[in-house]
Coordinates of C-alpha atoms and ligand atoms in Angstrom, one line a residue:
M1 CA 0.0 0.0 0.0
I2 CA 1.4 3.4 -1.1
K3 CA 1.3 6.1 1.5
T4 CA 2.5 9.6 0.7
R5 CA 2.4 12.8 2.6
F6 CA 2.4 16.6 2.0
A7 CA 4.2 18.2 4.9
P8 CA 4.1 22.0 4.6
S9 CA 5.6 24.3 7.2
P10 CA 2.8 26.8 8.0
T11 CA 4.9 30.0 7.7
G12 CA 2.9 31.5 4.8
Y13 CA 0.3 30.8 2.3
L14 CA 0.3 27.8 -0.1
H15 CA 2.4 29.1 -3.0
I16 CA 2.6 27.6 -6.5
G17 CA 5.7 25.5 -5.7
G18 CA 4.0 24.0 -2.6
A19 CA 0.8 23.3 -4.5
R20 CA 2.7 21.4 -7.1
T21 CA 4.5 19.3 -4.5
A22 CA 1.1 18.7 -2.9
L23 CA -0.3 17.6 -6.3
Y24 CA 2.6 15.3 -7.2
S25 CA 2.4 13.7 -3.8
W26 CA -1.4 13.3 -4.1
L27 CA -1.1 11.9 -7.6
C28 CA 1.6 9.5 -6.5
A29 CA -0.8 8.1 -4.0
K30 CA -4.0 8.2 -6.1
N31 CA -2.3 6.6 -9.0
K32 CA -1.8 3.4 -7.0
L33 CA -5.0 3.6 -4.9
G34 CA -2.9 4.7 -2.0
I35 CA -3.3 7.1 0.9
N36 CA -2.2 10.7 1.1
V37 CA -1.6 12.3 4.5
L38 CA -1.5 16.0 5.3
R39 CA 1.0 16.8 8.0
I40 CA 1.5 20.3 9.3
E41 CA 5.2 20.8 10.3
D42 CA 4.6 23.6 12.8
T43 CA 7.5 23.0 15.2
D44 CA 9.0 26.4 14.4
L45 CA 6.7 28.1 16.9
E46 CA 7.9 31.6 16.0
R47 CA 7.3 31.4 12.3
S48 CA 4.2 29.1 12.2
T49 CA 0.8 30.7 12.4
P50 CA -2.8 29.3 12.5
E51 CA -3.6 31.8 9.7
A52 CA -1.0 30.1 7.5
V53 CA -2.5 26.6 8.3
A54 CA -5.9 27.9 7.3
A55 CA -4.5 29.4 4.1
I56 CA -2.8 26.2 3.1
I57 CA -5.9 24.1 3.8
E58 CA -8.0 26.7 1.9
G59 CA -5.6 26.5 -1.1
L60 CA -5.6 22.6 -1.1
N61 CA -9.4 22.6 -0.9
W62 CA -9.8 25.0 -3.7
L63 CA -7.6 22.8 -5.9
G64 CA -9.6 19.8 -4.8
L65 CA -6.6 18.0 -3.3
E66 CA -8.5 16.2 -0.5
F67 CA -6.4 14.2 1.9
D68 CA -7.2 10.8 3.3
E69 CA -5.6 11.3 6.6
G70 CA -4.8 14.4 8.7
P71 CA -4.1 17.2 9.1
F72 CA -1.6 15.9 11.8
Y73 CA 0.2 18.6 13.7
Q74 CA 3.8 18.1 14.8
T75 CA 3.2 20.3 17.9
K76 CA 0.7 17.8 19.1
R77 CA 3.3 15.0 18.9
F78 CA 6.0 16.2 21.3
E79 CA 5.4 13.4 23.8
R80 CA 6.0 10.9 21.1
Y81 CA 9.2 12.6 20.0
K82 CA 10.4 12.7 23.6
E83 CA 9.6 9.0 24.0
V84 CA 11.8 8.1 21.0
I85 CA 14.6 10.3 22.1
G86 CA 14.5 8.5 25.5
Q87 CA 14.6 5.2 23.8
M88 CA 17.5 6.2 21.6
L89 CA 19.5 7.4 24.6
K90 CA 18.9 4.1 26.2
D91 CA 19.9 1.9 23.2
G92 CA 23.0 4.1 22.5
T93 CA 22.0 5.4 19.1
A94 CA 21.9 8.9 20.6
Y95 CA 23.9 10.6 23.3
N96 CA 23.9 13.7 25.5
C97 CA 26.4 16.4 24.5
Y98 CA 27.3 19.0 27.1
C99 CA 29.4 21.2 24.9
S100 CA 29.0 24.9 25.7
K101 CA 28.5 27.5 23.0
D102 CA 32.1 28.6 23.4
E103 CA 33.4 25.1 22.8
L104 CA 31.4 24.8 19.7
E105 CA 32.5 28.2 18.5
K106 CA 36.1 27.1 19.0
M107 CA 35.5 24.0 16.9
R108 CA 34.1 26.1 14.2
E109 CA 37.0 28.5 14.3
L110 CA 39.5 25.7 14.2
A111 CA 37.8 24.1 11.2
E112 CA 37.8 27.4 9.4
K113 CA 41.5 27.9 10.1
N114 CA 42.2 24.4 8.7
K115 CA 40.0 25.2 5.7
E116 CA 37.7 22.3 6.7
K117 CA 33.9 22.0 6.9
P118 CA 32.8 23.1 10.4
R119 CA 31.9 20.0 12.3
Y120 CA 31.4 18.6 15.8
N121 CA 34.5 16.9 17.1
G122 CA 32.7 14.0 18.8
L123 CA 33.8 15.1 22.3
W124 CA 30.8 13.5 24.0
R125 CA 30.3 10.7 21.6
P126 CA 30.5 7.4 23.5
E127 CA 32.8 4.8 22.0
I128 CA 34.1 1.5 23.4
D129 CA 37.0 2.1 25.7
K130 CA 36.6 5.9 25.4
V131 CA 36.5 7.9 28.6
L132 CA 34.0 10.7 28.4
P133 CA 34.6 14.1 30.0
I134 CA 33.1 14.8 33.5
I135 CA 29.6 16.2 33.1
P136 CA 29.8 19.9 33.9
A137 CA 27.5 21.0 36.8
G138 CA 24.4 23.0 35.9
V139 CA 24.7 22.4 32.1
L140 CA 21.7 21.0 30.2
P141 CA 22.8 18.7 27.4
V142 CA 21.5 18.6 23.8
V143 CA 20.9 15.2 22.4
R144 CA 22.9 14.2 19.3
F145 CA 22.3 11.3 16.9
K146 CA 25.2 8.9 16.7
N147 CA 25.7 9.1 12.9
P148 CA 27.8 6.3 11.3
L149 CA 31.5 7.5 11.0
E150 CA 32.3 5.5 7.9
G151 CA 30.9 4.5 4.6
A152 CA 28.3 6.3 2.6
T153 CA 24.5 6.8 2.7
S154 CA 22.9 6.3 -0.6
F155 CA 19.3 6.4 -1.9
D156 CA 17.7 5.9 -5.3
D157 CA 15.8 9.1 -5.8
L158 CA 12.8 8.4 -8.0
I159 CA 13.5 11.6 -10.0
H160 CA 17.2 12.1 -9.7
G161 CA 18.5 8.6 -9.6
Q162 CA 21.3 7.4 -7.3
I163 CA 22.4 10.0 -4.7
S164 CA 25.2 9.3 -2.3
F165 CA 26.7 11.2 0.7
E166 CA 29.8 10.3 2.7
N167 CA 28.9 9.7 6.3
T168 CA 31.9 11.8 7.4
E169 CA 30.1 14.7 5.8
L170 CA 27.0 14.4 8.0
D171 CA 28.1 15.1 11.6
D172 CA 26.2 14.0 14.7
L173 CA 23.0 15.9 14.3
I174 CA 21.3 17.5 17.3
I175 CA 18.0 15.8 17.6
A176 CA 16.8 17.5 20.9
R177 CA 17.7 21.0 22.1
Q178 CA 18.7 21.9 25.6
D179 CA 15.1 22.6 26.5
G180 CA 14.3 19.1 25.3
S181 CA 12.4 20.2 22.2
P182 CA 13.0 18.0 19.1
T183 CA 14.6 19.4 16.0
Y184 CA 13.2 19.6 12.5
N185 CA 14.9 16.6 10.8
F186 CA 14.1 14.4 13.8
C187 CA 10.4 15.1 13.8
V188 CA 10.2 14.4 10.1
V189 CA 11.8 11.0 10.6
I190 CA 9.6 10.0 13.4
D191 CA 6.5 11.1 11.6
D192 CA 7.5 9.3 8.4
M193 CA 8.1 6.2 10.4
D194 CA 5.0 6.3 12.6
M195 CA 2.8 7.3 9.6
Q196 CA 4.3 4.4 7.6
I197 CA 5.0 6.7 4.7
T198 CA 6.2 4.7 1.6
H199 CA 6.9 7.7 -0.7
V200 CA 8.3 11.1 0.3
V201 CA 7.7 13.6 -2.4
R202 CA 9.2 17.0 -1.6
G203 CA 11.2 19.9 -2.9
D204 CA 14.9 19.3 -3.8
D205 CA 16.0 21.7 -1.2
H206 CA 15.6 18.7 1.1
I207 CA 18.1 16.5 -0.7
N208 CA 20.8 17.3 1.9
N209 CA 18.5 16.3 4.8
T210 CA 17.7 12.9 3.3
P211 CA 20.9 11.0 4.2
R212 CA 20.6 12.3 7.8
Q213 CA 17.0 11.2 8.0
I214 CA 17.8 7.8 6.4
N215 CA 20.5 7.2 9.0
I216 CA 18.2 7.9 11.9
L217 CA 15.5 5.7 10.3
K218 CA 18.1 2.9 10.0
A219 CA 19.1 3.4 13.7
L220 CA 15.5 3.0 14.6
G221 CA 15.1 -0.2 12.5
A222 CA 12.4 1.6 10.4
K223 CA 11.7 0.9 6.8
I224 CA 13.3 3.6 4.5
P225 CA 10.7 5.2 2.2
Q226 CA 11.3 6.0 -1.4
Y227 CA 12.3 9.6 -2.0
A228 CA 11.4 11.8 -4.9
H229 CA 12.8 15.3 -4.9
V230 CA 11.0 17.8 -7.1
A231 CA 13.1 20.5 -8.8
M232 CA 12.2 24.1 -8.1
I233 CA 10.1 26.5 -10.1
L234 CA 11.7 29.5 -11.7
G235 CA 10.1 32.7 -13.1
D236 CA 9.9 33.0 -16.9
D237 CA 13.1 35.1 -16.8
G238 CA 15.1 32.1 -15.3
Q239 CA 15.3 33.8 -11.8
K240 CA 14.1 32.3 -8.6
L241 CA 10.3 32.5 -8.5
S242 CA 9.2 35.5 -6.4
K243 CA 6.0 37.6 -5.9
R244 CA 7.0 39.6 -8.9
H245 CA 6.5 36.5 -11.1
G246 CA 3.1 35.7 -9.5
A247 CA 4.6 33.4 -6.9
V248 CA 1.6 34.2 -5.0
S249 CA -0.9 32.1 -3.0
V250 CA -2.8 29.6 -5.1
T251 CA -6.0 31.3 -3.9
Q252 CA -4.7 34.5 -5.6
F253 CA -5.2 32.6 -8.8
R254 CA -8.8 32.0 -7.8
D255 CA -9.2 35.7 -7.1
D256 CA -7.7 36.5 -10.4
G257 CA -10.3 34.4 -12.2
F258 CA -8.6 31.1 -12.8
L259 CA -10.4 27.8 -12.6
P260 CA -8.9 25.2 -10.2
E261 CA -8.9 22.6 -12.9
A262 CA -6.9 24.8 -15.2
V263 CA -4.4 25.6 -12.4
L264 CA -4.1 21.9 -11.6
N265 CA -3.5 21.1 -15.2
Y266 CA -0.9 23.8 -15.4
L267 CA 0.8 22.6 -12.3
V268 CA 0.9 19.0 -13.4
R269 CA 2.6 20.0 -16.6
L270 CA 5.1 22.2 -14.8
G271 CA 7.9 19.6 -14.6
W272 CA 6.1 16.6 -15.8
S273 CA 5.0 15.5 -19.3
H274 CA 3.2 12.7 -21.0
G275 CA 4.2 12.8 -24.7
D276 CA 3.1 16.2 -26.0
Q277 CA -0.4 16.1 -24.4
E278 CA -1.3 19.4 -22.8
L279 CA -4.8 18.9 -21.4
F280 CA -5.4 16.5 -18.6
S281 CA -8.6 15.9 -16.7
R282 CA -8.2 15.0 -13.1
T283 CA -8.9 11.3 -13.9
Q284 CA -6.2 11.3 -16.7
M285 CA -3.7 12.9 -14.4
I286 CA -4.2 10.2 -11.8
E287 CA -4.0 7.5 -14.4
L288 CA -1.0 8.8 -16.3
F289 CA 1.2 10.5 -13.7
D290 CA 4.4 8.7 -12.9
L291 CA 7.3 10.2 -10.8
K292 CA 9.8 8.8 -13.2
D293 CA 8.6 11.2 -15.9
V294 CA 9.2 14.3 -13.7
N295 CA 12.0 16.6 -14.8
K296 CA 15.2 16.7 -12.9
S297 CA 15.8 20.3 -13.8
A298 CA 13.9 23.4 -12.7
S299 CA 10.8 24.4 -14.6
A300 CA 10.0 28.0 -15.6
F301 CA 6.6 29.5 -14.7
N302 CA 4.8 30.7 -17.8
T303 CA 1.9 33.0 -17.3
S304 CA 0.7 33.0 -20.9
K305 CA 0.5 29.2 -20.9
L306 CA -1.6 29.3 -17.7
L307 CA -3.9 31.9 -19.4
W308 CA -4.2 29.7 -22.4
L309 CA -5.1 26.7 -20.3
N310 CA -7.6 28.7 -18.3
Q311 CA -9.3 29.8 -21.5
Q312 CA -9.4 26.2 -22.8
Y313 CA -11.1 25.1 -19.6
M314 CA -13.5 28.0 -19.6
M315 CA -14.5 27.3 -23.2
A316 CA -15.0 23.6 -22.5
M317 CA -17.3 24.2 -19.5
P318 CA -21.1 23.7 -20.0
A319 CA -22.7 27.1 -20.2
D320 CA -24.7 26.8 -17.0
E321 CA -21.5 25.8 -15.0
L322 CA -19.6 28.7 -16.5
A323 CA -22.4 31.0 -15.5
Q324 CA -22.3 29.7 -12.0
A325 CA -18.5 30.0 -11.8
L326 CA -18.8 33.6 -13.0
K327 CA -21.3 34.8 -10.4
P328 CA -18.8 35.7 -7.6
Y329 CA -16.8 37.7 -10.1
L330 CA -19.9 39.6 -11.3
A331 CA -20.8 40.1 -7.6
N332 CA -17.4 41.8 -7.2
L333 CA -18.7 44.3 -9.8
N334 CA -22.0 44.6 -7.9
I335 CA -23.8 42.7 -10.5
I336 CA -26.3 40.1 -9.3
P337 CA -27.9 38.4 -12.3
D338 CA -31.4 37.2 -11.9
D339 CA -31.8 35.2 -15.1
A340 CA -29.6 32.2 -15.1
A341 CA -30.3 31.2 -18.7
Y342 CA -29.5 34.7 -19.9
L343 CA -26.3 34.7 -18.0
A344 CA -25.3 31.3 -19.4
L345 CA -26.0 32.5 -23.0
A346 CA -24.1 35.8 -22.4
A347 CA -21.1 34.0 -20.8
S348 CA -20.8 31.4 -23.5
A349 CA -21.1 34.1 -26.2
H350 CA -18.1 35.9 -24.9
V351 CA -15.9 33.2 -23.4
A352 CA -13.7 32.7 -26.4
R353 CA -12.6 36.4 -26.2
C354 CA -11.1 36.3 -22.7
H355 CA -8.7 34.2 -20.5
T356 CA -10.0 34.6 -17.0
L357 CA -13.4 34.8 -15.2
V358 CA -12.4 38.3 -14.1
E359 CA -12.0 39.4 -17.7
L360 CA -15.2 37.6 -18.7
A361 CA -17.2 39.3 -15.9
Q362 CA -15.8 42.7 -17.0
M363 CA -16.7 42.0 -20.6
L364 CA -20.4 41.4 -19.6
V365 CA -20.9 44.6 -17.7
Y366 CA -22.5 46.2 -20.8
L367 CA -25.3 43.7 -20.6
Y368 CA -26.1 44.6 -17.0
E369 CA -25.4 48.3 -16.7
D370 CA -26.0 51.4 -18.8
I371 CA -23.2 52.5 -21.1
N372 CA -22.1 55.9 -19.9
S373 CA -19.4 56.5 -22.5
F374 CA -17.8 54.9 -25.6
D375 CA -14.3 53.6 -25.8
E376 CA -12.3 56.6 -27.1
E377 CA -10.6 54.8 -30.0
S378 CA -13.7 53.0 -31.2
K379 CA -15.6 56.2 -31.0
S380 CA -13.1 58.1 -33.1
L381 CA -13.0 55.3 -35.7
Y382 CA -16.6 54.3 -35.9
L383 CA -18.9 57.0 -34.6
T384 CA -18.4 59.3 -37.6
E385 CA -20.4 61.2 -40.1
V386 CA -20.0 58.3 -42.5
S387 CA -21.5 55.8 -40.1
K388 CA -24.3 58.1 -38.9
P389 CA -26.8 57.2 -41.7
V390 CA -25.9 53.5 -41.0
L391 CA -26.8 53.8 -37.4
I392 CA -30.0 55.8 -38.2
A393 CA -31.1 53.1 -40.7
L394 CA -30.4 50.4 -38.2
K395 CA -32.3 52.2 -35.5
D396 CA -35.3 52.5 -37.9
Q397 CA -35.2 48.8 -38.7
I398 CA -34.9 47.8 -35.0
S399 CA -37.8 50.0 -33.9
T400 CA -40.1 48.2 -36.3
C401 CA -38.7 44.7 -35.6
E402 CA -41.3 42.4 -34.2
H403 CA -39.4 39.2 -33.7
W404 CA -36.6 39.6 -31.3
D405 CA -34.7 36.4 -32.0
K406 CA -31.2 35.8 -33.3
D407 CA -32.3 34.6 -36.8
S408 CA -34.7 37.5 -37.4
L409 CA -32.0 40.0 -36.2
N410 CA -29.5 38.4 -38.6
V411 CA -31.9 39.0 -41.5
L412 CA -32.5 42.6 -40.2
I413 CA -28.8 43.5 -40.1
K414 CA -28.2 42.0 -43.5
Q415 CA -31.2 43.8 -45.0
T416 CA -30.0 47.1 -43.6
A417 CA -26.6 46.6 -45.3
K418 CA -28.3 45.7 -48.5
D419 CA -30.7 48.7 -48.4
L420 CA -27.7 51.1 -47.9
N421 CA -25.7 49.2 -50.4
I422 CA -22.8 48.8 -48.0
K423 CA -20.7 45.8 -46.9
M424 CA -21.3 44.1 -43.5
G425 CA -18.0 45.4 -42.4
Q426 CA -19.3 48.9 -42.6
I427 CA -22.2 48.2 -40.3
G428 CA -20.5 45.9 -37.7
M429 CA -18.0 48.2 -36.0
P430 CA -20.3 51.3 -35.7
M431 CA -23.1 49.1 -34.5
R432 CA -20.9 47.4 -31.9
T433 CA -19.5 50.7 -30.7
A434 CA -23.0 52.1 -30.3
I435 CA -24.6 49.2 -28.4
V436 CA -21.6 47.7 -26.6
G437 CA -19.5 50.8 -26.1
R438 CA -16.5 49.3 -27.8
A439 CA -15.8 47.9 -31.2
S440 CA -15.6 44.3 -30.1
S441 CA -18.3 41.8 -29.3
P442 CA -19.5 38.4 -30.4
N443 CA -21.6 38.0 -33.6
L444 CA -23.8 41.0 -34.3
D445 CA -27.1 39.2 -34.2
L446 CA -26.3 37.6 -30.9
T447 CA -25.0 40.8 -29.4
L448 CA -28.1 42.6 -30.5
F449 CA -30.3 39.9 -29.1
L450 CA -28.5 40.0 -25.7
V451 CA -28.7 43.8 -25.5
G452 CA -32.4 43.7 -26.2
K453 CA -34.6 46.0 -28.3
E454 CA -35.3 48.8 -25.8
R455 CA -31.7 49.2 -24.8
A456 CA -30.4 48.9 -28.3
L457 CA -32.6 51.8 -29.4
K458 CA -31.6 53.9 -26.5
R459 CA -27.9 53.3 -27.1
L460 CA -28.2 53.9 -30.9
N461 CA -29.8 57.2 -30.1
T462 CA -27.1 58.2 -27.7
A463 CA -24.4 57.2 -30.3
I464 CA -26.1 59.1 -33.1
S465 CA -26.3 62.3 -31.0
A466 CA -22.7 61.9 -30.0
I467 CA -21.6 62.2 -33.6
Ligands
LIG1 N1 8.1 21.1 5.9 C1 9.0 21.1 4.8 C2 8.7 22.2 3.9 O1 7.7 22.9 4.0 C3 8.8 19.8 4.0 C4 9.5 18.7 4.7 C5 9.3 17.3 4.0 O2 8.5 17.2 3.1 O3 10.0 16.4 4.4 O4 9.6 22.6 3.1

């Protein structure tokens, strides 16, 4: 049974990198009918906040990445960590170290002088036949893990392949501080062991922690999980992703009018591919995802691709669902539509012209509010003396129109062009500018139908008198 976990440190919102790690971990489990655990790594009491926990869970929920177990909080497991530390001290896989800050500082200075990596000199490390120093009075010890002194620790990373570290590089890691609180790497190990995690999917900034964690797991006689370290995400300029690139909370994408399915699709492709397929439903992702197809190297965030994907998803949505999804964005513009069928028709008529729900909502304002002005450029190009007679003829036709349906309106527009002996192109833009406020809209007949007879006449009058 596959068991994965997503283990965020709640020091901020769920950003795009964290969301992708969560997705890969989730897919790795779902793909094999396994279990995914959510674990909140909140031992850094100063930097962890309940608001961040809520924001992370909100982000995961929005993306639809539901977890089978958890959330488990590390801060609620301190008793368990203490218990294992006690056990390790007893069985000799860990030991008390009474070195003072000064002594450690001296070790560091010496290493620097010898141009070596700063490391603990093993002063309090118990060995056969070794006499340990006398325990200084009134000093609280830290607990160190007795790391193997020789050999190498290797693991077969599911993304990077074989990775190996010399044990001499690893030092005797502090697993409990003077106040008894467990340290980060130790908590991760105990959790992965207790939760019987089989696959650890996480950012490649944790590669250096992995051999330390493996050695502790081995000392505890625990099974070693498989590791998959996911490369980082860069901005489209090749720089480390930052706010400037939109390295914002995933819920910011919701607020900016992206659909969760589109963001998920974008994230799955950001560092993973399946041939040259671009669009993946959730079911397809689950079916096709394999960690071995994940890129070793960093991926670049590409806003225009995300916009394109979002448009694809918006266009593929059934009209009533699109209308439903659009409502909160219209509400932000103080528009509360009362006719669901009308909204569905209006939304699907305009969807191909925009990339986000925010854009689509803005595009529909002319159907819910009066037009108070015309787009300047459209006005100067199309509300002219030349177009005036066209708009007047159109107005006359509309005022006598009895059947307000798309087909009749199509005939009406064509007839107007014919009567005036002009091309459709000469009627389209002036008419759009007059009834939409700008020279762009869906097909003329549909636009006219959506605007309605009364409003169309009113707007044509306004446009004519503006010339
Ligand atoms: N809490 C770590 C982080 O947010 C992840 C640790 C892990 O996955 O092992 O970077």
